[in-house]
Each structure stands twice: as C-alpha cells, then as structure tokens.
XYZ file of N, CA and C in Angstrom:
813
model
N -13.171 22.162 3.594
C -11.892 22.704 3.145
C -11.762 24.156 3.620
N -10.554 24.528 4.061
C -10.291 25.903 4.480
C -9.150 26.461 3.648
N -8.954 27.760 3.726
C -7.877 28.393 2.987
C -6.762 28.795 3.931
N -5.534 28.763 3.443
C -4.374 29.164 4.228
C -4.463 30.637 4.597
N -3.774 31.013 5.679
C -3.630 32.425 5.990
C -2.718 33.103 4.980
N -1.892 32.326 4.327
C -0.904 32.896 3.417
C -1.544 33.250 2.091
N -0.782 34.021 1.304
C -1.284 34.438 0.004
C -1.231 33.301 -1.006
N -0.590 32.192 -0.628
C -0.472 31.072 -1.564
C -1.811 30.385 -1.771
N -2.734 30.567 -0.821
C -4.098 30.094 -0.958
C -4.179 28.608 -1.221
N -3.434 27.824 -0.475
C -3.497 26.386 -0.593
C -4.783 25.874 0.045
N -5.377 24.841 -0.499
C -6.562 24.240 0.094
C -6.142 23.142 1.065
N -6.954 22.919 2.094
C -6.596 21.958 3.133
C -7.698 20.925 3.328
N -7.302 19.722 3.749
C -8.297 18.672 3.984
C -8.971 18.858 5.333
N -10.001 18.081 5.570
C -10.618 18.067 6.891
C -9.701 17.315 7.852
N -10.001 17.423 9.143
C -9.157 16.815 10.181
C -9.022 15.296 9.964
N -7.773 14.788 9.838
C -7.579 13.353 9.645
C -7.494 12.634 10.991
N -7.624 11.327 10.971
C -7.455 10.542 12.195
C -6.036 10.005 12.328
N -5.259 10.120 11.228
C -3.944 9.475 11.204
C -3.025 10.298 10.301
N -1.783 10.550 10.764
C -0.815 11.295 9.949
C 0.560 10.645 10.076
N 1.409 10.949 9.104
C 2.844 10.661 9.219
C 3.522 11.862 9.867
N 4.624 11.628 10.575
C 5.500 12.717 11.004
C 6.858 12.522 10.347
N 7.311 13.546 9.603
C 8.658 13.550 9.045
C 9.523 14.365 9.993
N 10.429 13.690 10.694
C 11.195 14.352 11.746
C 12.291 15.250 11.238
N 12.890 14.945 10.106
C 14.019 15.642 9.481
C 15.344 15.288 10.170
N 16.428 15.443 9.429
C 17.759 15.068 9.937
C 18.174 15.924 11.131
N 17.912 17.240 11.077
C 18.371 18.118 12.162
C 17.590 17.865 13.448
N 16.300 17.597 13.349
C 15.534 17.250 14.544
C 16.063 15.941 15.119
N 16.277 14.965 14.246
C 16.755 13.659 14.700
C 18.121 13.773 15.377
N 18.994 14.615 14.841
C 20.371 14.689 15.342
C 20.561 15.696 16.475
N 19.829 16.813 16.442
C 20.119 17.897 17.384
C 18.928 18.321 18.255
N 17.682 18.058 17.806
C 16.507 18.479 18.565
C 15.538 17.296 18.751
N 16.013 16.158 19.239
C 15.116 14.987 19.331
C 13.904 15.229 20.225
N 14.061 16.043 21.265
C 12.918 16.319 22.140
C 11.807 17.043 21.375
N 12.194 17.890 20.435
C 11.182 18.580 19.630
C 10.350 17.576 18.843
N 10.984 16.510 18.380
C 10.235 15.466 17.683
C 9.235 14.797 18.601
N 9.667 14.488 19.818
C 8.754 13.885 20.782
C 7.619 14.853 21.134
N 7.951 16.142 21.214
C 6.923 17.147 21.527
C 5.900 17.242 20.400
N 6.363 17.177 19.161
C 5.433 17.241 18.024
C 4.475 16.052 18.046
N 5.001 14.875 18.354
C 4.135 13.691 18.445
C 3.084 13.892 19.539
N 3.526 14.398 20.698
C 2.587 14.617 21.808
C 1.515 15.640 21.439
N 1.909 16.692 20.732
C 0.946 17.724 20.333
C -0.105 17.144 19.390
N 0.344 16.407 18.395
C -0.599 15.825 17.434
C -1.521 14.823 18.115
N -0.959 14.005 18.994
C -1.784 13.027 19.704
C -2.794 13.721 20.613
N -2.421 14.854 21.183
C -3.353 15.577 22.061
C -4.584 16.061 21.305
N -4.467 16.138 19.976
C -5.578 16.579 19.143
C -6.377 15.393 18.595
N -6.094 14.209 19.147
C -6.826 13.020 18.720
C -6.348 12.423 17.414
N -5.108 12.727 17.024
C -4.570 12.243 15.760
C -3.514 11.179 16.031
N -3.666 10.021 15.403
C -2.651 8.972 15.505
C -1.433 9.377 14.677
N -0.244 9.194 15.251
C 0.988 9.605 14.564
C 1.789 8.366 14.168
N 2.120 8.289 12.886
C 2.950 7.216 12.364
C 4.327 7.801 12.064
N 5.356 7.220 12.675
C 6.725 7.696 12.451
C 7.511 6.562 11.772
N 7.619 6.583 10.448
C 8.319 5.498 9.748
C 9.799 5.459 10.140
N 10.242 4.329 10.619
C 11.644 4.217 11.012
C 12.574 4.224 9.798
N 12.046 3.935 8.625
C 12.870 3.906 7.417
C 13.072 5.287 6.799
N 12.446 6.338 7.367
C 12.602 7.665 6.778
C 14.050 8.118 6.897
N 14.454 8.975 5.942
C 15.838 9.433 5.892
C 15.853 10.879 5.416
N 17.006 11.330 4.933
C 17.128 12.705 4.432
C 16.135 12.932 3.295
N 15.605 14.171 3.223
C 14.665 14.495 2.149
C 15.376 14.686 0.813
N 16.693 14.837 0.849
C 17.462 15.036 -0.379
C 17.828 16.473 -0.664
N 17.421 17.384 0.216
C 17.625 18.805 -0.046
C 19.098 19.209 -0.210
N 20.030 18.745 0.648
C 21.431 19.178 0.473
C 21.985 18.829 -0.904
N 21.706 17.609 -1.377
C 22.198 17.208 -2.696
C 21.511 17.998 -3.804
N 20.193 18.193 -3.672
C 19.410 18.926 -4.682
C 19.891 20.366 -4.806
N 20.106 21.025 -3.673
C 20.560 22.418 -3.688
C 21.985 22.565 -4.198
N 22.760 21.459 -4.139
C 24.149 21.510 -4.586
C 24.308 21.046 -6.025
N 23.197 20.714 -6.673
C 23.254 20.331 -8.080
C 23.447 18.856 -8.328
N 23.352 18.030 -7.297
C 23.517 16.581 -7.453
C 22.142 15.926 -7.563
N 21.570 16.023 -8.748
C 20.185 15.598 -8.955
C 20.011 14.099 -8.739
N 20.906 13.302 -9.277
C 20.768 11.843 -9.147
C 20.890 11.399 -7.694
N 21.826 12.020 -6.956
C 21.996 11.674 -5.553
C 20.770 12.087 -4.736
N 20.215 13.248 -5.045
C 19.002 13.694 -4.353
C 17.846 12.745 -4.621
N 17.742 12.299 -5.866
C 16.645 11.406 -6.236
C 16.783 10.049 -5.542
N 18.020 9.624 -5.319
C 18.250 8.321 -4.681
C 17.704 8.307 -3.247
N 17.955 9.361 -2.476
C 17.432 9.380 -1.104
C 15.941 9.719 -1.102
N 15.496 10.515 -2.055
C 14.074 10.853 -2.121
C 13.230 9.619 -2.421
N 13.782 8.690 -3.194
C 13.046 7.451 -3.473
C 12.735 6.701 -2.171
N 13.657 6.749 -1.235
C 13.424 6.076 0.052
C 12.279 6.756 0.802
N 12.158 8.067 0.659
C 11.047 8.779 1.293
C 9.708 8.413 0.661
N 9.696 8.232 -0.643
C 8.454 7.829 -1.315
C 7.950 6.501 -0.762
N 8.890 5.587 -0.471
C 8.506 4.286 0.080
C 8.110 4.403 1.548
N 8.834 5.226 2.302
C 8.575 5.346 3.743
C 7.235 6.015 4.027
N 6.805 6.925 3.134
C 5.561 7.677 3.342
C 4.546 7.326 2.248
N 4.385 6.039 2.015
C 3.574 5.589 0.878
C 2.072 5.634 1.125
N 1.654 5.489 2.394
C 0.217 5.472 2.680
C -0.408 6.836 2.386
N -1.641 6.828 1.884
C -2.306 8.069 1.479
C -2.899 8.800 2.683
N -2.013 9.326 3.529
C -2.415 10.139 4.683
C -1.511 11.374 4.718
N -1.904 12.443 5.435
C -1.073 13.658 5.465
C 0.310 13.392 6.060
N 1.287 14.132 5.561
C 2.645 14.090 6.087
C 2.930 15.441 6.738
N 3.196 15.440 8.038
C 3.510 16.675 8.770
C 5.025 16.743 8.921
N 5.615 17.855 8.471
C 7.071 18.000 8.459
C 7.479 19.078 9.455
N 8.507 18.789 10.230
C 8.861 19.663 11.344
C 9.739 20.853 10.962
N 10.130 20.970 9.719
C 10.925 22.112 9.270
C 10.412 22.616 7.932
N 10.391 23.934 7.777
C 9.905 24.508 6.538
C 10.758 24.137 5.332
N 12.073 24.024 5.553
C 12.953 23.731 4.421
C 12.699 22.332 3.875
N 12.544 21.347 4.757
C 12.292 19.977 4.292
C 10.876 19.843 3.739
N 9.923 20.543 4.359
C 8.563 20.544 3.812
C 8.569 21.114 2.401
N 9.342 22.179 2.203
C 9.444 22.786 0.880
C 10.081 21.850 -0.134
N 11.083 21.090 0.320
C 11.732 20.139 -0.594
C 10.716 19.127 -1.117
N 9.912 18.586 -0.216
C 8.946 17.560 -0.628
C 7.781 18.198 -1.394
N 7.210 19.267 -0.847
C 6.000 19.855 -1.428
C 6.263 20.595 -2.738
N 7.407 21.273 -2.803
C 7.666 22.115 -3.974
C 8.626 21.496 -4.981
N 9.609 20.722 -4.503
C 10.676 20.268 -5.391
C 10.536 18.816 -5.876
N 9.879 17.959 -5.106
C 9.781 16.554 -5.533
C 9.131 16.398 -6.911
N 8.076 17.130 -7.237
C 7.500 16.963 -8.574
C 8.510 17.244 -9.679
N 9.386 18.232 -9.465
C 10.417 18.526 -10.466
C 11.513 17.478 -10.453
N 11.890 17.031 -9.253
C 12.958 16.045 -9.113
C 12.618 14.734 -9.820
N 11.329 14.364 -9.807
C 10.921 13.076 -10.387
C 10.226 13.231 -11.746
N 10.256 14.421 -12.319
C 9.612 14.620 -13.614
C 10.245 13.701 -14.666
N 9.409 12.939 -15.354
C 9.904 12.008 -16.363
C 10.375 10.680 -15.809
N 10.280 10.503 -14.495
C 10.698 9.259 -13.852
C 9.476 8.380 -13.576
N 9.690 7.072 -13.393
C 8.552 6.179 -13.116
C 7.805 6.568 -11.839
N 8.518 7.171 -10.893
C 7.886 7.517 -9.613
C 7.177 8.876 -9.628
N 7.074 9.512 -10.776
C 6.498 10.860 -10.845
C 5.103 10.940 -10.204
N 4.185 9.993 -10.471
C 2.852 10.096 -9.846
C 2.911 10.039 -8.316
N 3.776 9.154 -7.770
C 3.914 9.071 -6.312
C 4.481 10.369 -5.743
N 5.448 10.956 -6.445
C 6.061 12.197 -5.964
C 5.045 13.335 -5.939
N 4.229 13.437 -6.971
C 3.203 14.492 -7.028
C 2.167 14.290 -5.919
N 1.782 13.033 -5.699
C 0.794 12.740 -4.657
C 1.352 13.044 -3.271
N 2.616 12.671 -3.034
C 3.234 12.955 -1.743
C 3.353 14.464 -1.527
N 3.727 15.192 -2.559
C 3.847 16.652 -2.444
C 2.515 17.281 -2.042
N 1.439 16.778 -2.595
C 0.119 17.363 -2.350
C -0.357 17.157 -0.914
N 0.097 16.078 -0.264
C -0.372 15.801 1.105
C 0.710 16.076 2.152
N 1.672 16.925 1.814
C 2.750 17.290 2.736
C 2.540 18.697 3.267
N 2.644 18.853 4.597
C 2.371 20.133 5.254
C 3.462 20.450 6.278
N 3.816 21.714 6.368
C 4.725 22.174 7.419
C 3.975 22.140 8.759
N 4.679 21.907 9.848
C 4.089 21.676 11.167
C 3.074 22.750 11.571
N 3.466 24.012 11.560
C 2.553 25.082 11.977
C 1.375 25.221 11.016
N 1.666 25.061 9.760
C 0.621 25.125 8.730
C -0.460 24.091 9.022
N -0.038 22.891 9.421
C -0.996 21.823 9.689
C -1.800 22.113 10.957
N -1.128 22.587 12.013
C -1.844 22.847 13.264
C -2.897 23.938 13.105
N -2.593 24.957 12.317
C -3.530 26.075 12.159
C -4.615 25.770 11.128
N -4.209 25.352 9.947
C -5.164 25.255 8.841
C -5.921 23.934 8.762
N -5.385 22.888 9.392
C -6.095 21.600 9.357
C -6.708 21.288 10.723
N -5.916 21.390 11.787
C -6.433 21.045 13.117
C -7.102 22.229 13.817
N -6.777 23.456 13.386
C -7.299 24.656 14.065
C -7.101 24.532 15.587
N -5.886 24.267 15.987
C -5.579 24.001 17.394
C -5.950 25.198 18.273
N -6.545 24.895 19.425
C -6.950 25.934 20.379
C -6.365 25.581 21.748
N -6.301 26.557 22.609
C -5.757 26.349 23.946
C -6.757 26.869 24.962
N -7.042 26.041 25.945
C -8.009 26.426 26.967
C -7.310 26.511 28.313
N -7.631 27.549 29.076
C -6.965 27.741 30.369
C -7.570 26.874 31.463
N -8.825 26.432 31.300
C -9.503 25.615 32.303
C -9.399 26.222 33.696
N -9.559 27.538 33.765
C -9.586 28.204 35.054
C -8.226 28.517 35.638
N -7.165 28.125 34.920
C -5.818 28.416 35.428
C -5.516 29.893 35.209
N -5.146 30.599 36.265
C -4.936 32.045 36.156
C -3.485 32.446 36.355
N -2.652 31.519 36.785
C -1.259 31.879 37.067
C -0.313 31.412 35.970
N -0.740 31.589 34.697
C 0.107 31.199 33.576
C 1.386 32.017 33.574
N 2.479 31.362 33.251
C 3.756 32.055 33.163
C 3.762 32.965 31.946
N 3.943 34.248 32.165
C 3.979 35.196 31.062
C 5.378 35.210 30.453
N 5.463 35.190 29.139
C 6.781 35.257 28.519
C 6.714 35.959 27.168
N 7.835 36.615 26.845
C 7.986 37.265 25.550
C 8.740 36.297 24.640
N 8.155 35.995 23.503
C 8.727 35.022 22.582
C 9.134 35.720 21.293
N 10.418 35.642 20.965
C 10.917 36.214 19.710
C 10.758 35.166 18.613
N 10.001 35.496 17.590
C 9.687 34.554 16.519
C 10.600 34.779 15.320
N 11.235 33.703 14.875
C 12.015 33.749 13.628
C 11.404 32.772 12.642
N 11.011 33.261 11.508
C 10.489 32.409 10.440
C 11.555 32.292 9.354
N 11.925 31.066 9.035
C 13.005 30.842 8.073
C 12.615 31.319 6.681
N 13.624 31.486 5.842
C 13.361 31.869 4.445
C 12.525 30.802 3.742
N 12.806 29.519 4.045
C 12.051 28.437 3.409
C 10.588 28.469 3.813
N 10.335 28.718 5.104
C 8.946 28.776 5.555
C 8.239 30.016 5.024
N 8.968 31.148 5.004
C 8.348 32.417 4.599
C 8.161 32.498 3.094
N 9.227 32.211 2.342
C 9.183 32.437 0.895
C 8.912 31.157 0.097
N 9.231 30.012 0.680
C 8.966 28.753 -0.009
C 7.569 28.247 0.288
N 7.350 27.832 1.534
C 6.046 27.298 1.916
C 4.998 28.395 2.110
N 5.432 29.637 2.340
C 4.471 30.733 2.492
C 3.629 30.635 3.741
N 4.262 30.245 4.871
C 3.494 30.007 6.095
C 3.927 30.925 7.239
N 4.479 32.084 6.929
C 4.878 33.023 7.996
C 3.669 33.437 8.827
N 2.536 33.640 8.179
C 1.334 34.038 8.912
C 0.890 32.945 9.876
N 1.047 31.700 9.451
C 0.671 30.582 10.323
C 1.597 30.509 11.543
N 2.882 30.775 11.342
C 3.808 30.786 12.475
C 3.371 31.819 13.512
N 3.097 33.032 13.046
C 2.713 34.100 13.974
C 1.372 33.786 14.628
N 0.446 33.240 13.860
C -0.867 32.890 14.414
C -0.730 31.830 15.500
N 0.101 30.814 15.257
C 0.269 29.735 16.236
C 0.877 30.259 17.538
N 1.958 31.017 17.439
C 2.585 31.551 18.655
C 1.635 32.525 19.346
N 0.905 33.303 18.554
C -0.031 34.259 19.137
C -1.173 33.610 19.891
N -1.496 32.357 19.548
C -2.581 31.657 20.260
C -2.128 31.088 21.602
N -0.825 31.010 21.834
C -0.345 30.412 23.077
C -0.692 31.328 24.245
N -1.357 30.808 25.267
C -1.747 31.647 26.414
C -0.516 32.189 27.133
N -0.603 33.446 27.533
C 0.472 34.052 28.309
C 1.693 34.423 27.500
N 1.577 34.393 26.176
C 2.721 34.675 25.318
C 2.546 35.998 24.593
N 3.584 36.812 24.625
C 3.627 38.032 23.813
C 4.614 37.806 22.680
N 4.132 37.856 21.455
C 4.990 37.621 20.293
C 5.746 38.889 19.952
N 7.069 38.773 19.804
C 7.867 39.905 19.336
C 8.688 39.441 18.144
N 8.928 40.348 17.231
C 9.749 40.032 16.071
C 10.904 41.025 16.004
N 12.078 40.557 15.565
C 13.245 41.440 15.524
C 13.143 42.453 14.395
N 13.986 43.454 14.436
C 14.081 44.394 13.320
C 14.493 43.638 12.061
N 14.046 44.107 10.920
C 14.342 43.496 9.606
C 14.017 41.997 9.651
N 12.788 41.723 10.111
C 12.377 40.348 10.412
C 12.460 39.414 9.214
N 12.308 39.927 8.016
C 12.269 39.043 6.849
C 13.663 38.667 6.340
N 14.723 39.238 6.925
C 16.071 38.930 6.440
C 16.529 37.546 6.887
N 17.327 36.900 6.052
C 17.883 35.569 6.324
C 18.849 35.626 7.512
N 18.914 34.537 8.268
C 19.851 34.454 9.394
C 21.248 34.053 8.936
N 21.374 33.656 7.672
C 22.680 33.287 7.144
C 22.950 31.797 7.101
N 21.996 30.976 7.570
C 22.240 29.532 7.572
C 22.173 28.992 6.142
N 20.978 28.825 5.630
C 20.825 28.441 4.225
C 21.467 27.120 3.856
N 21.511 26.158 4.770
C 22.060 24.841 4.445
C 23.526 24.926 4.057
N 23.846 24.493 2.840
C 25.242 24.477 2.397
C 25.794 25.885 2.187
N 24.918 26.905 2.117
C 25.396 28.285 1.981
C 26.315 28.655 3.141
N 25.962 28.189 4.356
C 26.753 28.515 5.541
C 28.162 27.933 5.457
N 28.323 26.871 4.668
C 29.639 26.244 4.507
C 30.386 26.872 3.332
N 29.677 27.061 2.230
C 30.328 27.569 1.021
C 30.659 29.057 1.107
N 29.852 29.807 1.859
C 30.054 31.252 2.001
C 30.126 31.584 3.495
N 31.100 31.008 4.176
C 31.149 31.079 5.631
C 31.251 32.516 6.156
N 32.047 33.348 5.521
C 32.224 34.718 6.038
C 30.946 35.535 5.883
N 30.295 35.399 4.739
C 29.030 36.129 4.533
C 27.971 35.609 5.491
N 27.920 34.284 5.640
C 26.953 33.674 6.549
C 27.151 34.168 7.978
N 28.409 34.229 8.414
C 28.695 34.673 9.786
C 28.270 36.118 9.993
N 28.481 36.957 8.984
C 28.079 38.368 9.103
C 26.560 38.490 9.205
N 25.851 37.693 8.420
C 24.386 37.718 8.466
C 23.883 37.205 9.816
N 24.520 36.140 10.323
C 24.121 35.594 11.624
C 24.370 36.601 12.734
N 25.475 37.338 12.631
C 25.772 38.389 13.622
C 24.646 39.421 13.664
N 24.236 39.907 12.492
C 23.180 40.927 12.440
C 21.872 40.389 13.014
N 21.538 39.145 12.648
C 20.280 38.556 13.142
C 20.331 38.347 14.650
N 21.458 37.869 15.156
C 21.582 37.627 16.593
C 21.488 38.935 17.375
N 22.115 39.983 16.882
C 22.035 41.273 17.569
C 20.600 41.806 17.562
N 19.891 41.609 16.462
C 18.490 42.041 16.393
C 17.638 41.243 17.372
N 17.903 39.950 17.487
C 17.182 39.122 18.450
C 17.462 39.585 19.871
N 18.720 39.865 20.159
C 19.090 40.316 21.496
C 18.363 41.607 21.857
N 18.178 42.473 20.874
C 17.531 43.771 21.120
C 16.053 43.622 21.471
N 15.441 42.493 21.163
C 14.026 42.311 21.498
C 13.829 42.093 23.000
N 14.902 41.700 23.696
C 14.826 41.416 25.144
C 13.773 40.348 25.440
N 13.586 39.425 24.506
C 12.612 38.344 24.706
C 13.165 37.296 25.677
N 12.268 36.445 26.167
C 12.678 35.378 27.092
C 13.203 34.154 26.343
N 12.719 33.969 25.130
C 13.093 32.778 24.371
C 12.935 33.075 22.881
N 13.751 32.397 22.067
C 13.638 32.483 20.603
C 13.007 31.194 20.106
N 12.055 31.325 19.189
C 11.446 30.128 18.617
C 11.438 30.194 17.107
N 11.419 29.016 16.492
C 11.349 28.879 15.040
C 10.936 27.443 14.746
N 10.471 27.211 13.540
C 10.172 25.840 13.128
C 11.330 25.240 12.352
N 12.415 25.989 12.184
C 13.559 25.475 11.439
C 14.780 25.387 12.343
N 15.262 24.161 12.548
C 16.352 23.916 13.510
C 17.674 24.510 13.048
N 17.905 24.571 11.740
C 19.139 25.177 11.263
C 19.240 26.628 11.696
N 18.135 27.359 11.588
C 18.115 28.760 12.013
C 18.325 28.863 13.521
N 17.679 27.986 14.284
C 17.837 28.021 15.743
C 19.291 27.770 16.128
N 19.947 26.814 15.461
C 21.347 26.525 15.757
C 22.231 27.713 15.390
N 21.961 28.314 14.242
C 22.798 29.419 13.763
C 22.644 30.652 14.649
N 21.400 31.030 14.936
C 21.154 32.224 15.754
C 21.591 31.980 17.196
N 21.209 30.820 17.751
C 21.551 30.531 19.147
C 23.049 30.427 19.368
N 23.748 29.755 18.444
C 25.194 29.620 18.572
C 25.900 30.959 18.468
N 25.446 31.799 17.537
C 26.050 33.130 17.389
C 25.792 33.978 18.628
N 24.572 33.881 19.172
C 24.249 34.647 20.388
C 25.126 34.198 21.561
N 25.379 32.903 21.657
C 26.231 32.406 22.745
C 27.625 33.017 22.666
N 28.159 33.096 21.447
C 29.500 33.676 21.264
C 29.481 35.161 21.617
N 28.480 35.879 21.105
C 28.393 37.318 21.364
C 28.159 37.594 22.845
N 27.350 36.746 23.499
C 27.099 36.937 24.932
C 28.370 36.706 25.744
N 29.164 35.700 25.345
C 30.428 35.435 26.055
C 31.390 36.598 25.905
N 31.264 37.337 24.813
C 32.118 38.510 24.583
C 31.513 39.773 25.173
N 30.344 39.628 25.813
C 29.682 40.781 26.423
C 29.032 41.720 25.428
N 28.754 41.234 24.219
C 28.213 42.097 23.175
C 26.715 41.926 22.974
N 26.127 40.866 23.546
C 24.702 40.595 23.341
C 24.158 39.843 24.549
N 22.852 39.645 24.522
C 22.170 38.974 25.621
C 21.894 37.527 25.221
N 22.371 36.567 26.000
C 22.121 35.162 25.692
C 20.638 34.857 25.845
N 20.109 34.036 24.941
C 18.688 33.678 24.975
C 18.546 32.212 24.588
N 17.697 31.456 25.281
C 17.474 30.065 24.902
C 16.674 29.967 23.607
N 16.827 28.845 22.909
C 16.077 28.616 21.679
C 15.182 27.384 21.852
N 13.997 27.440 21.260
C 13.042 26.335 21.342
C 12.365 26.142 19.981
N 12.223 24.891 19.550
C 11.406 24.613 18.371
C 9.950 24.917 18.704
N 9.174 25.323 17.707
C 7.763 25.651 17.922
C 7.005 24.506 18.580
N 7.350 23.275 18.216
C 6.642 22.128 18.791
C 6.831 22.070 20.302
N 8.000 22.427 20.771
C 8.267 22.410 22.209
C 7.472 23.492 22.925
N 7.366 24.671 22.324
C 6.556 25.733 22.931
C 5.086 25.337 22.990
N 4.597 24.739 21.911
C 3.180 24.354 21.865
C 2.897 23.274 22.909
N 3.775 22.284 22.997
C 3.539 21.231 23.988
C 3.557 21.806 25.414
N 4.471 22.739 25.685
C 4.529 23.342 27.022
C 3.225 24.048 27.348
N 2.638 24.728 26.370
C 1.366 25.412 26.603
C 0.243 24.419 26.836
N 0.231 23.333 26.070
C -0.805 22.317 26.262
C -0.686 21.688 27.650
N 0.552 21.406 28.077
C 0.760 20.827 29.401
C 0.312 21.782 30.493
N 0.520 23.088 30.234
C 0.216 24.100 31.239
C -1.275 24.391 31.342
N -1.948 24.341 30.190
C -3.340 24.771 30.169
C -4.334 23.646 29.977
N -3.843 22.487 29.553
C -4.778 21.417 29.239
C -5.576 21.723 28.000
N -4.963 22.479 27.073
C -5.650 22.898 25.857
C -5.997 21.731 24.963
N -7.034 21.877 24.193
C -7.437 20.849 23.239
C -8.248 21.489 22.145
N -8.396 20.757 21.067
C -9.152 21.304 19.944
C -10.633 21.280 20.242
C-alpha cells in the first residue's frame, strides 16, 4: 500500500491485473479518442481494461441540481455496470468525485448502500491511478530527439478540491519526457464551467472563462491539458473566440490520457 501525494492521504491497492474504465459522458460525446488513449495507456502497463457497454451518466448533473431520485436512478445502472470487485478508473475528476465522494450519501438508507460504499472505495481518478497505483514511468530507450514542448496544466475544481489529486496531475505531466510544465496565474481559480453552473449563471461563467483563457494565453505554452473535458471545452472554446478577435493566442487542448499515450508511443515507456 502507498500513500497519495495529496493531503487526503488515501490508501492505494497494489497493482491489479484487471480494471474497469469509466469513460464519462463528455469523453464519450466529445473526446472519444481520449478514451481510446486511456485504454492504450492502461494496457501498456500490463493491465486488462474492461469497458462496460451498459455504463451511463454518473448522475452528477441531477445530483448537483437537487434531483436526488433522478440521480439515484442512473447511479443504480452504474452499480450494476461496475459490479465486479476490481478498481474503477475514471477519466474525469468530477465524475470520479461523484462516485467516490457522493454515492455513499446518495444511497444512504437504500438497499444498494453496501454496493455504493464498495464502489466508492475502489474508484480512482485517472492520474491518481497512474501515479499512486501503477507508478507509471517513461523510458527514452536511447531516443535523444524527443519533441520538446511547454504544457499548460489546468486542474479542475473537482480534481483539486474534491478528489484532492492536483499533485498527482502535476507529477504525471512532470514525468513526461521532453515536457516543461507551466501553470497559469491564479492557477487554483475555477474556469467557470462547473457543469450546470455554466448554464444557470452564463454571464458569470463567461467572465470567469475569459480570465482563465487570458491567463492560459499568457503562458505561451504549446498545448493545454487537463483531466476534465468540461474545462478543456470551456477554456479552449473561449480561447478560440478571443484568438479570432485578436485578443489572445489560440492553443490546442488535450486530455491527459492523450498526452501520456503520445509520450509512451514516442519513448516506448513502461512501468
């Protein structure tokens, strides 16, 4: 057992031979390649990946909006889809937080409470799992012409304050060969997405996204990365608008899984 880099001090299991992957709705709808990259990364570490086709929304939008019964209805489907007693790797901090932190409360007093508590205990955010369970390493194998790039790291509020894995995000990106990690000014501030917050408080959300996008542009990085697709969509979309107006520098966005897979392909890294 090892301890997290974070102050939450979660305990971790030894390296498993088999895991579930929870792709999340945003990965499935907008970043499908990131899902394929995550599978490739896990398999490169000798881990069999099970992707239940019956998986669905984690229930977070309904839960955050006060619709407890509706959230529980979709969460029940997740309990069935991820029933085997193996780790669940989640590709976004917000959905990982929903399962790990909120499911025990959502099912308190319900017949499924024991399953919900057990699922919460074996659920891990993607970067958290790669660092604290797999201890992923990258080897250059004599390759000396690695592409050097500056990577601007954004850690979502859910990953930073919910799952407490900001340190794992920075550690993972920092291990990538040829990568210089940069963080924007006021790095801990929200990008303004916040799920339904972006819809219910659109003007405030847009102002927050503007500030975050301008801070990202000021880093002069080659690419922006995050483990949360909502943040990538919000920051990247705002940057595109600002760049078209000549107010900021356009920058591509990549999920962390895509960056990690690119490094593995480039270096032949392995655990």
